[in-house]
XYZ file of N, CA and C in Angstrom:
348
model
N -0.099 -12.839 0.274
C -1.535 -12.625 0.223
C -1.840 -11.808 -1.041
N -2.835 -12.222 -1.766
C -3.233 -11.524 -2.991
C -3.931 -10.209 -2.661
N -3.862 -9.283 -3.590
C -4.436 -7.948 -3.423
C -5.922 -8.007 -3.076
N -6.665 -8.849 -3.773
C -8.112 -8.942 -3.515
C -8.395 -9.486 -2.111
N -7.519 -10.372 -1.621
C -7.678 -10.902 -0.265
C -7.394 -9.825 0.783
N -6.394 -9.005 0.510
C -6.090 -7.886 1.406
C -7.269 -6.925 1.442
N -7.796 -6.594 0.273
C -8.944 -5.680 0.195
C -10.130 -6.233 0.978
N -10.379 -7.523 0.867
C -11.478 -8.142 1.604
C -11.259 -8.120 3.105
N -10.029 -8.327 3.509
C -9.688 -8.366 4.928
C -9.873 -7.012 5.612
N -9.533 -5.934 4.902
C -9.551 -4.604 5.530
C -10.700 -3.733 5.007
N -11.683 -4.367 4.370
C -12.825 -3.636 3.821
C -12.349 -2.516 2.902
N -11.441 -2.881 2.004
C -10.837 -1.909 1.103
C -11.412 -1.967 -0.299
N -11.169 -0.906 -1.029
C -11.580 -0.813 -2.432
C -10.325 -0.672 -3.280
N -10.184 -1.526 -4.279
C -9.043 -1.449 -5.190
C -9.352 -0.382 -6.235
N -8.488 0.615 -6.326
C -8.637 1.702 -7.291
C -7.833 1.393 -8.550
N -6.598 0.911 -8.365
C -5.708 0.518 -9.463
C -5.137 -0.851 -9.110
N -5.251 -1.825 -10.019
C -4.746 -3.179 -9.728
C -3.229 -3.255 -9.778
N -2.608 -2.650 -10.763
C -1.152 -2.660 -10.855
C -0.576 -4.057 -10.872
N 0.735 -4.158 -10.673
C 1.429 -5.451 -10.705
C 1.096 -6.326 -9.503
N 0.602 -5.716 -8.435
C 0.302 -6.477 -7.214
C -0.846 -7.454 -7.414
N -1.606 -7.287 -8.481
C -2.724 -8.184 -8.748
C -2.245 -9.608 -9.022
N -1.004 -9.740 -9.459
C -0.509 -11.063 -9.849
C 0.576 -11.617 -8.924
N 0.886 -10.914 -7.839
C 1.932 -11.403 -6.936
C 1.380 -11.585 -5.525
N 2.127 -12.307 -4.719
C 1.787 -12.451 -3.304
C 2.517 -11.374 -2.518
N 1.763 -10.583 -1.794
C 2.351 -9.584 -0.912
C 2.576 -10.260 0.435
N 3.803 -10.180 0.947
C 4.125 -10.856 2.203
C 4.537 -9.891 3.311
N 4.807 -8.638 2.952
C 5.232 -7.695 3.984
C 4.540 -6.346 3.830
N 4.511 -5.615 4.945
C 3.797 -4.339 5.027
C 4.685 -3.321 5.725
N 4.652 -2.099 5.226
C 5.259 -0.995 5.970
C 4.193 0.087 6.087
N 4.242 0.819 7.175
C 3.258 1.867 7.414
C 3.980 3.138 7.819
N 3.817 4.184 7.019
C 4.475 5.447 7.324
C 3.877 6.560 6.481
N 3.928 7.768 7.036
C 3.595 8.962 6.272
C 4.868 9.727 5.916
N 6.000 9.236 6.385
C 7.297 9.828 6.055
C 7.939 9.002 4.943
N 7.999 9.570 3.755
C 8.518 8.824 2.618
C 10.005 8.518 2.772
N 10.730 9.301 3.552
C 12.142 8.989 3.812
C 12.264 7.672 4.587
N 11.351 7.421 5.511
C 11.338 6.138 6.231
C 11.006 4.989 5.289
N 10.078 5.219 4.388
C 9.697 4.188 3.419
C 10.911 3.808 2.574
N 11.650 4.798 2.114
C 12.834 4.519 1.301
C 13.881 3.733 2.087
N 13.941 3.954 3.358
C 14.950 3.284 4.184
C 14.551 1.863 4.588
N 13.261 1.633 4.848
C 12.849 0.371 5.466
C 11.962 -0.539 4.615
N 11.445 -0.058 3.510
C 10.501 -0.867 2.728
C 11.190 -2.058 2.070
N 10.437 -3.125 1.921
C 10.932 -4.326 1.251
C 10.323 -4.406 -0.147
N 11.054 -5.011 -1.051
C 10.578 -5.186 -2.420
C 9.246 -5.930 -2.419
N 8.279 -5.407 -3.178
C 6.986 -6.060 -3.311
C 6.054 -5.875 -2.131
N 6.382 -4.948 -1.240
C 5.586 -4.737 -0.021
C 4.319 -3.930 -0.293
N 3.476 -3.893 0.717
C 2.296 -3.028 0.759
C 2.640 -1.846 1.657
N 2.412 -0.636 1.173
C 2.627 0.571 1.967
C 1.286 1.076 2.476
N 1.150 1.196 3.785
C -0.049 1.742 4.422
C 0.266 3.186 4.804
N -0.545 4.133 4.320
C -0.274 5.544 4.569
C -1.550 6.378 4.520
N -1.473 7.554 5.117
C -2.564 8.530 5.027
C -2.155 9.693 4.134
N -0.958 9.632 3.586
C -0.444 10.698 2.729
C -0.967 10.500 1.311
N -1.783 11.412 0.852
C -2.439 11.239 -0.454
C -1.892 12.215 -1.496
N -0.610 12.099 -1.755
C 0.056 12.940 -2.742
C 0.826 12.070 -3.723
N 1.124 12.622 -4.888
C 1.830 11.848 -5.910
C 3.202 11.373 -5.441
N 3.805 12.065 -4.471
C 5.123 11.639 -3.988
C 5.075 10.228 -3.407
N 3.914 9.787 -2.947
C 3.773 8.423 -2.427
C 4.004 7.415 -3.552
N 3.421 7.666 -4.706
C 3.585 6.762 -5.852
C 5.024 6.800 -6.344
N 5.612 7.971 -6.400
C 7.013 8.089 -6.837
C 7.945 7.346 -5.867
N 7.678 7.464 -4.585
C 8.467 6.745 -3.582
C 8.264 5.240 -3.720
N 7.032 4.819 -3.926
C 6.731 3.395 -4.112
C 7.490 2.835 -5.311
N 7.574 3.617 -6.371
C 8.311 3.166 -7.555
C 9.795 2.978 -7.229
N 10.391 3.953 -6.565
C 11.814 3.882 -6.229
C 12.094 2.703 -5.296
N 11.214 2.487 -4.313
C 11.401 1.422 -3.319
C 10.893 0.062 -3.800
N 10.365 0.000 -5.012
C 9.819 -1.239 -5.588
C 8.696 -1.817 -4.731
N 7.832 -0.927 -4.238
C 6.648 -1.313 -3.472
C 5.555 -1.704 -4.459
N 4.865 -2.793 -4.195
C 3.856 -3.305 -5.121
C 2.516 -2.598 -5.005
N 2.167 -2.156 -3.792
C 0.829 -1.598 -3.589
C 0.840 -0.541 -2.492
N -0.051 0.432 -2.649
C -0.234 1.495 -1.660
C -1.668 1.422 -1.159
N -1.824 1.455 0.160
C -3.144 1.444 0.781
C -3.363 2.762 1.508
N -4.326 3.524 1.048
C -4.684 4.800 1.656
C -5.708 4.539 2.754
N -5.436 5.036 3.959
C -6.327 4.822 5.098
C -7.224 6.034 5.338
N -8.158 5.864 6.248
C -9.086 6.928 6.669
C -9.962 7.448 5.535
N -10.145 6.625 4.510
C -11.003 7.015 3.395
C -10.525 8.233 2.639
N -9.224 8.495 2.679
C -8.666 9.680 2.023
C -8.954 9.650 0.526
N -9.332 10.786 0.011
C -9.572 10.929 -1.427
C -8.238 11.115 -2.138
N -8.134 10.511 -3.310
C -6.922 10.636 -4.108
C -7.205 11.504 -5.323
N -6.302 12.407 -5.597
C -6.433 13.252 -6.776
C -6.251 12.403 -8.031
N -6.816 12.891 -9.116
C -6.742 12.180 -10.391
C -5.286 11.940 -10.810
N -4.405 12.917 -10.561
C -3.011 12.755 -10.976
C -2.309 11.638 -10.202
N -2.700 11.417 -8.966
C -2.127 10.315 -8.181
C -2.578 8.966 -8.748
N -3.844 8.873 -9.084
C -4.390 7.638 -9.663
C -3.756 7.361 -11.021
N -3.635 8.382 -11.842
C -3.036 8.220 -13.172
C -1.568 7.801 -13.072
N -0.836 8.381 -12.125
C 0.572 8.019 -11.946
C 0.699 6.568 -11.477
N -0.185 6.131 -10.601
C -0.175 4.735 -10.152
C -0.408 3.791 -11.333
N -1.335 4.154 -12.210
C -1.581 3.337 -13.408
C -0.336 3.298 -14.287
N 0.249 4.469 -14.502
C 1.432 4.582 -15.361
C 2.608 3.768 -14.813
N 2.778 3.777 -13.503
C 3.901 3.079 -12.873
C 3.565 1.640 -12.491
N 2.325 1.214 -12.775
C 1.882 -0.161 -12.514
C 1.937 -0.518 -11.025
N 1.539 0.452 -10.192
C 1.522 0.266 -8.744
C 0.070 0.214 -8.280
N -0.273 -0.834 -7.559
C -1.649 -0.986 -7.077
C -1.974 0.106 -6.062
N -3.243 0.507 -6.064
C -3.703 1.572 -5.179
C -5.041 1.156 -4.596
N -5.135 1.190 -3.256
C -6.370 0.826 -2.559
C -6.710 1.897 -1.540
N -7.960 1.877 -1.094
C -8.395 2.787 -0.036
C -9.294 2.024 0.933
N -9.204 2.385 2.208
C -10.087 1.846 3.236
C -10.485 2.981 4.171
N -11.628 2.832 4.797
C -12.106 3.841 5.747
C -11.443 3.685 7.112
N -10.770 2.577 7.327
C -10.165 2.273 8.628
C -8.885 3.080 8.868
N -8.513 3.285 10.142
C -7.242 3.949 10.449
C -6.062 2.990 10.283
N -4.871 3.541 10.135
C -3.665 2.749 9.893
C -3.405 1.728 11.003
N -3.588 2.113 12.248
C -3.333 1.209 13.375
C -4.195 -0.050 13.267
N -5.465 0.141 12.997
C -6.395 -0.985 12.866
C -6.021 -1.858 11.678
N -5.731 -1.225 10.552
C -5.366 -1.951 9.332
C -4.120 -2.803 9.564
N -3.107 -2.227 10.166
C -1.867 -2.977 10.406
C -2.107 -4.177 11.317
N -2.937 -4.000 12.331
C -3.280 -5.121 13.207
C -4.004 -6.221 12.458
N -4.952 -5.843 11.627
C -5.710 -6.830 10.847
C -4.801 -7.576 9.876
N -3.893 -6.862 9.231
C -2.976 -7.493 8.283
C -2.009 -8.434 9.000
N -1.575 -8.051 10.196
C -0.682 -8.906 10.982
C -1.393 -10.201 11.377
N -2.600 -10.071 11.880
C -3.392 -11.252 12.246
C -3.653 -12.116 11.011
N -3.793 -11.465 9.846
C -4.023 -12.181 8.592
C -2.791 -12.877 8.035
N -1.629 -12.661 8.660
C -0.428 -13.379 8.246
C 0.665 -12.533 7.616
N 0.409 -11.273 7.362
C 1.447 -10.417 6.787
C 2.368 -9.911 7.894
N 3.605 -9.643 7.549
C 4.592 -9.192 8.520
C 5.193 -7.856 8.105
N 5.804 -7.202 9.073
C 6.468 -5.927 8.836
C 7.647 -6.108 7.887
N 7.918 -5.097 7.104
C 9.101 -5.124 6.238
C 10.374 -5.337 7.053
N 10.370 -4.873 8.281
C 11.546 -5.015 9.145
C 11.711 -6.431 9.680
N 10.689 -7.265 9.541
C 10.758 -8.649 10.029
C 11.201 -9.622 8.954
N 11.386 -9.142 7.733
C 11.781 -10.048 6.646
C 13.184 -10.558 6.816
């Protein structure tokens, strides 16, 4: 699923397009524990999180995650946005909670990183 389609599905706003603008995202992981993300994330996945710190972008880079989706309308600091641009990682935000977002993405055809 393309980034713009994901944004439309979950009423999201794309903050940084990153490399995910040109690829199909097929899997999703959801966690606020970056150690879990490092263990279970799949290459090119979408990370759903409420953690709005630069460590999320650094973890996404290490795990080769294509896009990060911030839930609950969390505000992102300028340094987080700049790091996402620098690392070419897409960044989105939605007002919805993670549980709702994951359900919508599943119904939309995306699967858990653990199901790959």
